[in-house]
CSV table of C-alpha atoms and ligand atoms in Angstrom, one decimal:
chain,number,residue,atom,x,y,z
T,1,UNK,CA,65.7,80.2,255.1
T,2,UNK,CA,64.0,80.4,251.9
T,3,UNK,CA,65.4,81.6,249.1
T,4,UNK,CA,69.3,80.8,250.0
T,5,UNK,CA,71.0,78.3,248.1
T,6,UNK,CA,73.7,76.5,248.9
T,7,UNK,CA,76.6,76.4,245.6
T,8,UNK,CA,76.4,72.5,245.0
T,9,UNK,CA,79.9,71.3,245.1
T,10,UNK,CA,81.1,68.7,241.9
T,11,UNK,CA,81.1,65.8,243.5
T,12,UNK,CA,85.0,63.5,242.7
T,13,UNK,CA,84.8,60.8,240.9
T,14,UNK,CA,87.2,58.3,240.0
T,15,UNK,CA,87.7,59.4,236.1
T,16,UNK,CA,88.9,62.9,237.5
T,17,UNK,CA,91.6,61.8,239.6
T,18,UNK,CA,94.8,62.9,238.3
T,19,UNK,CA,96.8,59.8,236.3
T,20,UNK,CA,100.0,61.3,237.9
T,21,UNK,CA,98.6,61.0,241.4
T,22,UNK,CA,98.2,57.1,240.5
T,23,UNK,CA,101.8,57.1,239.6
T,24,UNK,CA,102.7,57.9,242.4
T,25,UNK,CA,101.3,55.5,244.6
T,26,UNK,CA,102.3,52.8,242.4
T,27,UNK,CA,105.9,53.8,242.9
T,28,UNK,CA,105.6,54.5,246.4
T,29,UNK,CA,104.2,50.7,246.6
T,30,UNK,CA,107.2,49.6,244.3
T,31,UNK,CA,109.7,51.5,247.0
T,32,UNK,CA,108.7,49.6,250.1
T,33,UNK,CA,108.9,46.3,248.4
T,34,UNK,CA,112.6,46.7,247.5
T,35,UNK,CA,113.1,47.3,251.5
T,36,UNK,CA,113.8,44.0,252.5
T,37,UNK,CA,116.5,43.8,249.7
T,38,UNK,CA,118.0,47.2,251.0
T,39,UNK,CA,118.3,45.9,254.2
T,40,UNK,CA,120.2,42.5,253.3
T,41,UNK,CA,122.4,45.0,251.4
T,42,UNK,CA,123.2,46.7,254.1
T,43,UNK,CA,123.9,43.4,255.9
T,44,UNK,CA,126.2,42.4,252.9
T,45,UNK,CA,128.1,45.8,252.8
T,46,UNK,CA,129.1,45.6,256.3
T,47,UNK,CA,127.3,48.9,257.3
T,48,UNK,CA,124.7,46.6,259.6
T,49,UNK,CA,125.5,44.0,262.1
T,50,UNK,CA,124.0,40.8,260.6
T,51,UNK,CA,124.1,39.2,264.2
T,52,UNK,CA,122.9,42.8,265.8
T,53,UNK,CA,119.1,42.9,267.2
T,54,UNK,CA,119.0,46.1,265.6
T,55,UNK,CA,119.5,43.9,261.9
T,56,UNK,CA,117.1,41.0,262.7
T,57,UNK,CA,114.3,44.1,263.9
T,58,UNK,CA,114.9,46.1,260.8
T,59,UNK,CA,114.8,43.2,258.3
T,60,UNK,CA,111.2,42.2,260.1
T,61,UNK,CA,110.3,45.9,259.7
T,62,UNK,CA,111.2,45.8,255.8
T,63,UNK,CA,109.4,42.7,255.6
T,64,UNK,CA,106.0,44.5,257.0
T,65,UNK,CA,106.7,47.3,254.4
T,66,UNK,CA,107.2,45.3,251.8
T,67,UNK,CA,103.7,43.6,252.2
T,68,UNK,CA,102.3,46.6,253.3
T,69,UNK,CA,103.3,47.7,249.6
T,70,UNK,CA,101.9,44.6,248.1
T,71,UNK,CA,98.4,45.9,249.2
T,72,UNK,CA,98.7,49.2,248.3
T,73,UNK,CA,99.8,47.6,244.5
T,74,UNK,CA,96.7,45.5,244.7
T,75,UNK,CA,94.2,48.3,246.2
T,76,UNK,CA,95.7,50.4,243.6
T,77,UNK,CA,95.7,48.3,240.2
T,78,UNK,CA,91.8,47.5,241.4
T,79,UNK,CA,91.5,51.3,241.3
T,80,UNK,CA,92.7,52.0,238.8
T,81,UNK,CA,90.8,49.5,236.0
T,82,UNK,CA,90.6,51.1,232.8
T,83,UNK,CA,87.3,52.4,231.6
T,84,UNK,CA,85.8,52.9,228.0
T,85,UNK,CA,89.4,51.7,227.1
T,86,UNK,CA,91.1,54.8,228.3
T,87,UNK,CA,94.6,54.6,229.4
T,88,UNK,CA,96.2,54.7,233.0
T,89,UNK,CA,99.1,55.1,234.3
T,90,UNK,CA,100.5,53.3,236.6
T,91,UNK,CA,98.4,50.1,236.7
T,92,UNK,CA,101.7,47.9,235.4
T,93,UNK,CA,103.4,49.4,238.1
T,94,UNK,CA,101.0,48.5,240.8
T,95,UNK,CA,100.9,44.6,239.7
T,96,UNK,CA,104.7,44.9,239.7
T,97,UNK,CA,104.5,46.3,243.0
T,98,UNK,CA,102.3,43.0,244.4
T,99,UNK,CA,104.3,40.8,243.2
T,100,UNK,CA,108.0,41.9,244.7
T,101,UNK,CA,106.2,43.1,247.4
T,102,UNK,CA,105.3,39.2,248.3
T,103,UNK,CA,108.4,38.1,246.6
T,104,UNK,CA,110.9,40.7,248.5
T,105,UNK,CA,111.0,39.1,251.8
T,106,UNK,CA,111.2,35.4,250.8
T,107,UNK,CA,114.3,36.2,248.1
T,108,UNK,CA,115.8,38.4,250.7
T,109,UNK,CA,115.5,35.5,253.7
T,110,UNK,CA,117.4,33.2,251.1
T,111,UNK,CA,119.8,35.6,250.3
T,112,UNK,CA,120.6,36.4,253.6
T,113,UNK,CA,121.0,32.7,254.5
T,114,UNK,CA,123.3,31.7,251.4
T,115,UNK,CA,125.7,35.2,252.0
T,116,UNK,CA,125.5,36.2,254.8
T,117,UNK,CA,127.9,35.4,257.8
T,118,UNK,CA,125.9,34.9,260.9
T,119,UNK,CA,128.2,33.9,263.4
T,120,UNK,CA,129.6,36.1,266.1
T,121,UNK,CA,133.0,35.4,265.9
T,122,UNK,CA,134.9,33.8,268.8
T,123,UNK,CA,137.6,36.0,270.6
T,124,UNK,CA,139.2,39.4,269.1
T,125,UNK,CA,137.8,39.4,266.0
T,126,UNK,CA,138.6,42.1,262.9
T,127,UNK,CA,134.9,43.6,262.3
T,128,UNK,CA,134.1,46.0,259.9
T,129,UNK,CA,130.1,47.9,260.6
T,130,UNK,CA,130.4,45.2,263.0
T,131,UNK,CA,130.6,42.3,261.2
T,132,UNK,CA,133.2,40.3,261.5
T,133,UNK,CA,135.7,39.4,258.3
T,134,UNK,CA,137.0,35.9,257.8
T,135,UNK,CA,139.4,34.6,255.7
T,136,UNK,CA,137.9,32.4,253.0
T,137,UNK,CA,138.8,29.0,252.5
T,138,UNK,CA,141.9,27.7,250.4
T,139,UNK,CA,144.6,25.7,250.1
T,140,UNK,CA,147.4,27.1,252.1
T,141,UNK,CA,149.3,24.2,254.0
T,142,UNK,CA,151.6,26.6,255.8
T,143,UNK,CA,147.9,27.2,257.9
T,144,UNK,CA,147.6,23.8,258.6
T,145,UNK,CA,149.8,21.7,261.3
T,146,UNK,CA,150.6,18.3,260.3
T,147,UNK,CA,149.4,16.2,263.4
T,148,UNK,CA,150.4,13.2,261.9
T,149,UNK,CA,147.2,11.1,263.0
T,150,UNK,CA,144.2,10.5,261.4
T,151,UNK,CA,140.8,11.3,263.8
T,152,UNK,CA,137.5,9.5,264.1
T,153,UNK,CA,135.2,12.0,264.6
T,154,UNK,CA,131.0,12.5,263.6
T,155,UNK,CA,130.4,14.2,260.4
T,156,UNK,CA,130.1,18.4,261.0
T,157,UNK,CA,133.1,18.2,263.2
T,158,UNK,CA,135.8,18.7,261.0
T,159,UNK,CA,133.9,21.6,259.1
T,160,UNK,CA,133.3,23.4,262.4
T,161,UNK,CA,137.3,22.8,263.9
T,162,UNK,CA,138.2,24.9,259.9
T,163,UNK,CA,135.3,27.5,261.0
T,164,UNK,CA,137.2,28.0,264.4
T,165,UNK,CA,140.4,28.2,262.4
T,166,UNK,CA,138.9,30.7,260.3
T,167,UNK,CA,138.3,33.0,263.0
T,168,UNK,CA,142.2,32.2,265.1
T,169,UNK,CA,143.6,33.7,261.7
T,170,UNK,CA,141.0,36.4,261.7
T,171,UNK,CA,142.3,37.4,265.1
T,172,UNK,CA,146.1,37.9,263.8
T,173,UNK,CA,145.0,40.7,261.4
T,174,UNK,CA,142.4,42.0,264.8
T,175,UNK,CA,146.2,42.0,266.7
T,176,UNK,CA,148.3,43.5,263.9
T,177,UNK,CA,145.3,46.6,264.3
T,178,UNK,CA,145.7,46.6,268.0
T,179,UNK,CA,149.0,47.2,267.8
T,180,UNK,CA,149.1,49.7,265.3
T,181,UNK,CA,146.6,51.6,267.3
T,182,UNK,CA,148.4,51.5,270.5
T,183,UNK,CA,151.6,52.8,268.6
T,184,UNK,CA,149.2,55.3,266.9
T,185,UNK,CA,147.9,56.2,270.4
T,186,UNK,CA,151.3,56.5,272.2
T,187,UNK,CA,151.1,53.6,274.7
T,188,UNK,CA,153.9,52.6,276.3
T,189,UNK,CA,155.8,49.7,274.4
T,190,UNK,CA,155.0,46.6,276.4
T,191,UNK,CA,151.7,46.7,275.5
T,192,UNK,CA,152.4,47.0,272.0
T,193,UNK,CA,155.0,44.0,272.3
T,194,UNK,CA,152.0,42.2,274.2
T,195,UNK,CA,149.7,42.6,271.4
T,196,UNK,CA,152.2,41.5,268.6
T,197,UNK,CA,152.9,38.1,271.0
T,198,UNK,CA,149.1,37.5,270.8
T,199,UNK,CA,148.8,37.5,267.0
T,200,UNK,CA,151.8,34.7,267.5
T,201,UNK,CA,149.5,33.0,269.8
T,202,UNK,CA,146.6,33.4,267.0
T,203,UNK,CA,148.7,32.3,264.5
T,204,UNK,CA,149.6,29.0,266.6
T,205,UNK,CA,145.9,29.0,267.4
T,206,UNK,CA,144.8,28.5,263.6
T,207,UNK,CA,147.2,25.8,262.4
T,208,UNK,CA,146.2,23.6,265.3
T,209,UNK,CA,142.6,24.6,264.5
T,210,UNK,CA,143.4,23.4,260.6
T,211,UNK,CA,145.6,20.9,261.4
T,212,UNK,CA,142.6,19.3,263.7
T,213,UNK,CA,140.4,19.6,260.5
T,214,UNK,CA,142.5,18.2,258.5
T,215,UNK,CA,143.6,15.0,260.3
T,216,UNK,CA,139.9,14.6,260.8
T,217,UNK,CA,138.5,14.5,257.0
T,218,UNK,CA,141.7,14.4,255.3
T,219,UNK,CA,141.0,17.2,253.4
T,220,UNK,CA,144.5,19.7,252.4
T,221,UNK,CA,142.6,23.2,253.1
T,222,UNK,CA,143.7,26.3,254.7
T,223,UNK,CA,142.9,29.9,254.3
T,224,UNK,CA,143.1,32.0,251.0
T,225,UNK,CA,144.8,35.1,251.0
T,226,UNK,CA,142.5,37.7,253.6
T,227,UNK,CA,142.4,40.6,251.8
T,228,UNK,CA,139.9,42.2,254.4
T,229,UNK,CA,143.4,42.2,256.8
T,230,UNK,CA,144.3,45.2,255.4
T,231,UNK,CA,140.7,47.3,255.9
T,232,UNK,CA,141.3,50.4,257.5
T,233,UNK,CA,138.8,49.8,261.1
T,234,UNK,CA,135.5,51.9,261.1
T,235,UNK,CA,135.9,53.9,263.7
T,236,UNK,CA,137.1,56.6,265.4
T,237,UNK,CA,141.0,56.5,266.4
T,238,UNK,CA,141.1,57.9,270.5
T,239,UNK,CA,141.6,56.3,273.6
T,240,UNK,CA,137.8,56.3,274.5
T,241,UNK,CA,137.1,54.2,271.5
T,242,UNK,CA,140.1,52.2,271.7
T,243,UNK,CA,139.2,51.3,275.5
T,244,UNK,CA,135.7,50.5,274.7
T,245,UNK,CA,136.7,47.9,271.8
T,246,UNK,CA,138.7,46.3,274.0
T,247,UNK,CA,136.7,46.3,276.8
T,248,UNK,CA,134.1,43.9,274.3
T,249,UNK,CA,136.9,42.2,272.2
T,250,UNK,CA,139.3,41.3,274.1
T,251,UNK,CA,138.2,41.9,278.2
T,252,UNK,CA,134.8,40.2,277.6
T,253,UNK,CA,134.9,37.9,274.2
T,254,UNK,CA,138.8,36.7,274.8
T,255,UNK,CA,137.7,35.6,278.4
T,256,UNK,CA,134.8,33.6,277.1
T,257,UNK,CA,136.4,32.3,274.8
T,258,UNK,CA,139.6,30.9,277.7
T,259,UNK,CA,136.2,30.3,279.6
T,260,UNK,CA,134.2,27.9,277.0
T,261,UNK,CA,138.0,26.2,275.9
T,262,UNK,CA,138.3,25.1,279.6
T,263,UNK,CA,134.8,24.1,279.9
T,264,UNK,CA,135.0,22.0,276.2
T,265,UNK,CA,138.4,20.5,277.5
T,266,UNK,CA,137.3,19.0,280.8
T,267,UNK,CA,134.1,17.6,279.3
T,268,UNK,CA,135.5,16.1,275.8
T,269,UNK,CA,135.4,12.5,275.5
T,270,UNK,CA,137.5,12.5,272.0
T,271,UNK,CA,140.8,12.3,270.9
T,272,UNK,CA,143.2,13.6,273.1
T,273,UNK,CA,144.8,15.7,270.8
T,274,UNK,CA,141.0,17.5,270.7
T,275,UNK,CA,141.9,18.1,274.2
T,276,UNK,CA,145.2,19.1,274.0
T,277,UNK,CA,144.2,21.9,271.7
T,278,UNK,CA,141.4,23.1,273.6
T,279,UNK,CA,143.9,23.3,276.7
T,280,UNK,CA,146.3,25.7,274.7
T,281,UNK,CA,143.7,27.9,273.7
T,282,UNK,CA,142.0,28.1,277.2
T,283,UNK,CA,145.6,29.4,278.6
T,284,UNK,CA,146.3,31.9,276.0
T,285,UNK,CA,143.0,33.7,275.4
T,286,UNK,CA,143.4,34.5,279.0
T,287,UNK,CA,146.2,36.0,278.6
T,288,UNK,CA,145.3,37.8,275.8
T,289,UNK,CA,141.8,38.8,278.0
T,290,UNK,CA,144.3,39.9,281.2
T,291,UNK,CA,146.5,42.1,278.4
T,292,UNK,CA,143.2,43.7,277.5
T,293,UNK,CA,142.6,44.7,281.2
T,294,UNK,CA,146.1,46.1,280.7
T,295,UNK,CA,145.1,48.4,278.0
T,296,UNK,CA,142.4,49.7,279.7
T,297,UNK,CA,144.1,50.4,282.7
T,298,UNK,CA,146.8,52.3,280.7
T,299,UNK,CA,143.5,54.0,278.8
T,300,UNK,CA,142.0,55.3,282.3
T,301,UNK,CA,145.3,56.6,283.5
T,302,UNK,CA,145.5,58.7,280.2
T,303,UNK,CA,141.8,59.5,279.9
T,304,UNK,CA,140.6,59.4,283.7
T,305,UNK,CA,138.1,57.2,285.2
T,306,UNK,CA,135.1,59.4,282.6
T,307,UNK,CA,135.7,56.6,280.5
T,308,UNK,CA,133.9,53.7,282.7
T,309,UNK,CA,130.7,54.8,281.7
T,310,UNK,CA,131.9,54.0,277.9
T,311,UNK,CA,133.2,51.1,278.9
T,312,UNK,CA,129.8,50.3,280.8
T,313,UNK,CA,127.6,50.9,278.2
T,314,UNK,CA,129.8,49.3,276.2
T,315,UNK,CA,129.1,45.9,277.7
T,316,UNK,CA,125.9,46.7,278.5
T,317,UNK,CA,125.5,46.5,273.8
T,318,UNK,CA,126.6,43.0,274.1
T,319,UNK,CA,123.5,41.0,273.3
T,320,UNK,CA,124.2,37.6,275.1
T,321,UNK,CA,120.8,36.3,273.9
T,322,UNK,CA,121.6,36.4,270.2
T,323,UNK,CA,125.4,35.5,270.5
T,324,UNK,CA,125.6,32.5,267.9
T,325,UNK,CA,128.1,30.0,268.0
T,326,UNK,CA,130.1,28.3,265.7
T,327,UNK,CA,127.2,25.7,265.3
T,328,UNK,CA,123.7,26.0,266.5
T,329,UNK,CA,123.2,23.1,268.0
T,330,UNK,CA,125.1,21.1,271.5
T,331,UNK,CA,125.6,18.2,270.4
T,332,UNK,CA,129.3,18.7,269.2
T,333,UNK,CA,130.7,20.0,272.7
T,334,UNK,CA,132.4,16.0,273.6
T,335,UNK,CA,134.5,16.8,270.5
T,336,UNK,CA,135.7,20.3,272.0
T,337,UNK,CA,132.8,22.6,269.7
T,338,UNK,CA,130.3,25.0,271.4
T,339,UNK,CA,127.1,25.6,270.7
T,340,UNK,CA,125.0,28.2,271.4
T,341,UNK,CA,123.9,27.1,275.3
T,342,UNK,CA,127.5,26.9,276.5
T,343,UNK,CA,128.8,30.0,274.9
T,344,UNK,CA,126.2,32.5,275.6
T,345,UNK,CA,126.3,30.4,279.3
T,346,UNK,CA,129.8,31.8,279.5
T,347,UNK,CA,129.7,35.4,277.9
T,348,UNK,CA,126.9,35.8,280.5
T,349,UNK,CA,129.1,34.7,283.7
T,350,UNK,CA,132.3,36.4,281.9
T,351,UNK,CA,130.4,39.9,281.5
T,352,UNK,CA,129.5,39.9,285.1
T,353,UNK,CA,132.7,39.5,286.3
T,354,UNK,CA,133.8,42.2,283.9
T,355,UNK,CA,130.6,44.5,285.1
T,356,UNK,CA,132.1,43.3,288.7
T,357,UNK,CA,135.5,44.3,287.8
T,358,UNK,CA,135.0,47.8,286.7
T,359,UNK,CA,132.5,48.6,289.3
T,360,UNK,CA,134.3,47.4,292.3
T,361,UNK,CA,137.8,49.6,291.7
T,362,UNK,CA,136.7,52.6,290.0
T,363,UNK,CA,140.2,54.6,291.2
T,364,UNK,CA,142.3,51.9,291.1
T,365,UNK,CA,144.2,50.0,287.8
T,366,UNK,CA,142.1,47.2,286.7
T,367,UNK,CA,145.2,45.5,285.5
T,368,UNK,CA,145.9,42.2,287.4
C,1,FE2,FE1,142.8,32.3,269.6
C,2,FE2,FE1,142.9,35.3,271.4
């Protein structure tokens, strides 16, 4: 083998590394960090489900990322110390890069707690990327039913019975769209009539709701004006669509709602106009729940029984687990508000009956 050489290759060193190739992993460091941010924007815009799995998964994700970013920003300013006082790009950017990169998932965990609206919203609700739009608090008094009594009650109850009102008012603007819809849609004009008595019902639902708040803290507040009401919904306009929205909204989260009403009335040691309340609610969200089953029945007969496999996987989205209620704790349920073990309790036992429901009479109307 004498004689052959081998060409020696240069060996790299750190000096010949290209500046722009430092750059560029600063910046890709400075990207991940802002992921956290980016997804409480997209919480904020409405494009993600705040109360979704999918959001809480992808916000721990951005979190990784964004740490994952702050080492890369660390690895890389180490690399890239400056030598015989020559100049380097992108060591700024890499100390910028660990700092937001620690920094993006606390400020994003605080901004997502101070603006973002957690709560999955009782009933039909108006959503918009899933999230559902509440009016925000004002001073109409038109809202609020003068009861004419003044309540005893533990502090957070008062707050929570304006949170519940919140959402009954929420629910007229959800009616007005159903109705439009089944106008859009061509259903026959009882169930459009239907519709437009339950955004009366809704209506009656949130001044009792404020009025309750009111004669419980004393406080003259009602909504503000709602402009979300007028939103255009994000989705598709057909009967599939419109069958599996109102298999969720109305069949599923309108019965819980009658369900957990009933439940909160027989158990509620307080006031009897607590009670009273409860008792009105429980009788006409399941009358709103049974006109759902109406709609669908009217949506099968146009579409065909295809569309139980929407309406299936429909349910099947609902994530009972993470369903929040109006407060997170059970203390409140003697003065007629759920927490979170009583309402997911009763989504669970009302999505059965609706998996039940649909399963058991494929070819027949599900209407009762
Ligand atoms: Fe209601
Ligand atoms: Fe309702």
């Amino acid at each position: 083998m004498g004689g052959m050489s081998v060409p020696s290759q240069p060996s790299p060193t750190p000096d010949s590394t290209p500046p722009t190739r430092h750059s560029f992993l600063a910046s890709f460091a400075l990207v991940l960090t802002t992921l956290p941010l980016a997804s409480w924007g997209l919480c904020v815009s409405g494009t993600l489900d705040p109360d979704s799995r999918a959001a809480g998964s992808i916000w721990i994700g951005a979190c990784v990322f964004s740490l994952l970013g702050a080492l890369l920003g660390l690895i890389n300013a180490i690399r890239l110390r400056p030598r015989n006082g020559e100049r380097i790009e992108g060591r700024g950017m890499s100390w910028w890069a660990l700092a937001l990169g620690l920094l993006s998932p606390v400020v994003s965990f605080f901004l997502g707690i101070a603006t973002v609206n957690f709560h999955m919203a009782h009933g039909r609700a108006l959503r918009r990327g899933g999230r559902a739009q509440l009016p925000p608090p004002g001073s109409d008094m038109g809202w609020v039913e003068d009861l004419r009594t003044r309540l005893d009650v533990p502090p957070g109850v008062a707050a929570a019975w304006r949170a519940q009102a919140g959402m009954e008012a929420a629910s007229v603007a959800a009616f007005a769209h159903l109705s439009n819809e089944l106008l859009a849609l061509g259903a026959p004009a009882h169930l459009i009539e239907k519709a437009h008595w339950d955004a009366l019902d809704e209506i009656r639902h949130a001044r009792l709701c404020y009025g309750l708040a009111t004669a419980m803290d004393g406080q003259a507040q009602g909504p503000a004006p709602f402009p979300a009401a007028v939103l255009t919904r994000d989705r598709r306009l057909d009967v599939a669509s419109l069958a599996a929205e109102c298999m969720v909204e109305s069949c599923l989260l309108e019965a819980a709602s009658a369900r957990v009403a009933g439940v909160l009335s027989s158990r509620s040691e307080g006031p009897a106009e607590i009670r009273a309340v409860l008792d009105i609610i429980a009788v006409d969200e399941a009358r709103h729940a049974a006109h759902g089953w109406e709609i669908i029945s009217w949506c099968r007969e146009v579409a065909g029984t295809a569309i139980d496999a929407e309406l299936r996987r429909a349910l099947s989205r609902v994530d009972v687990a993470s369903a929040q209620a109006a407060v997170e704790h059970d203390e409140l349920a003697a003065w007629g508000i759920a927490g979170p073990t009583l309402w997911r309790q009763c989504i669970a036992e009302t999505l059965a009956d609706a998996l039940a429901r649909l399963g058991e009479a494929p070819e027949h109307s599900l209407a009762a």
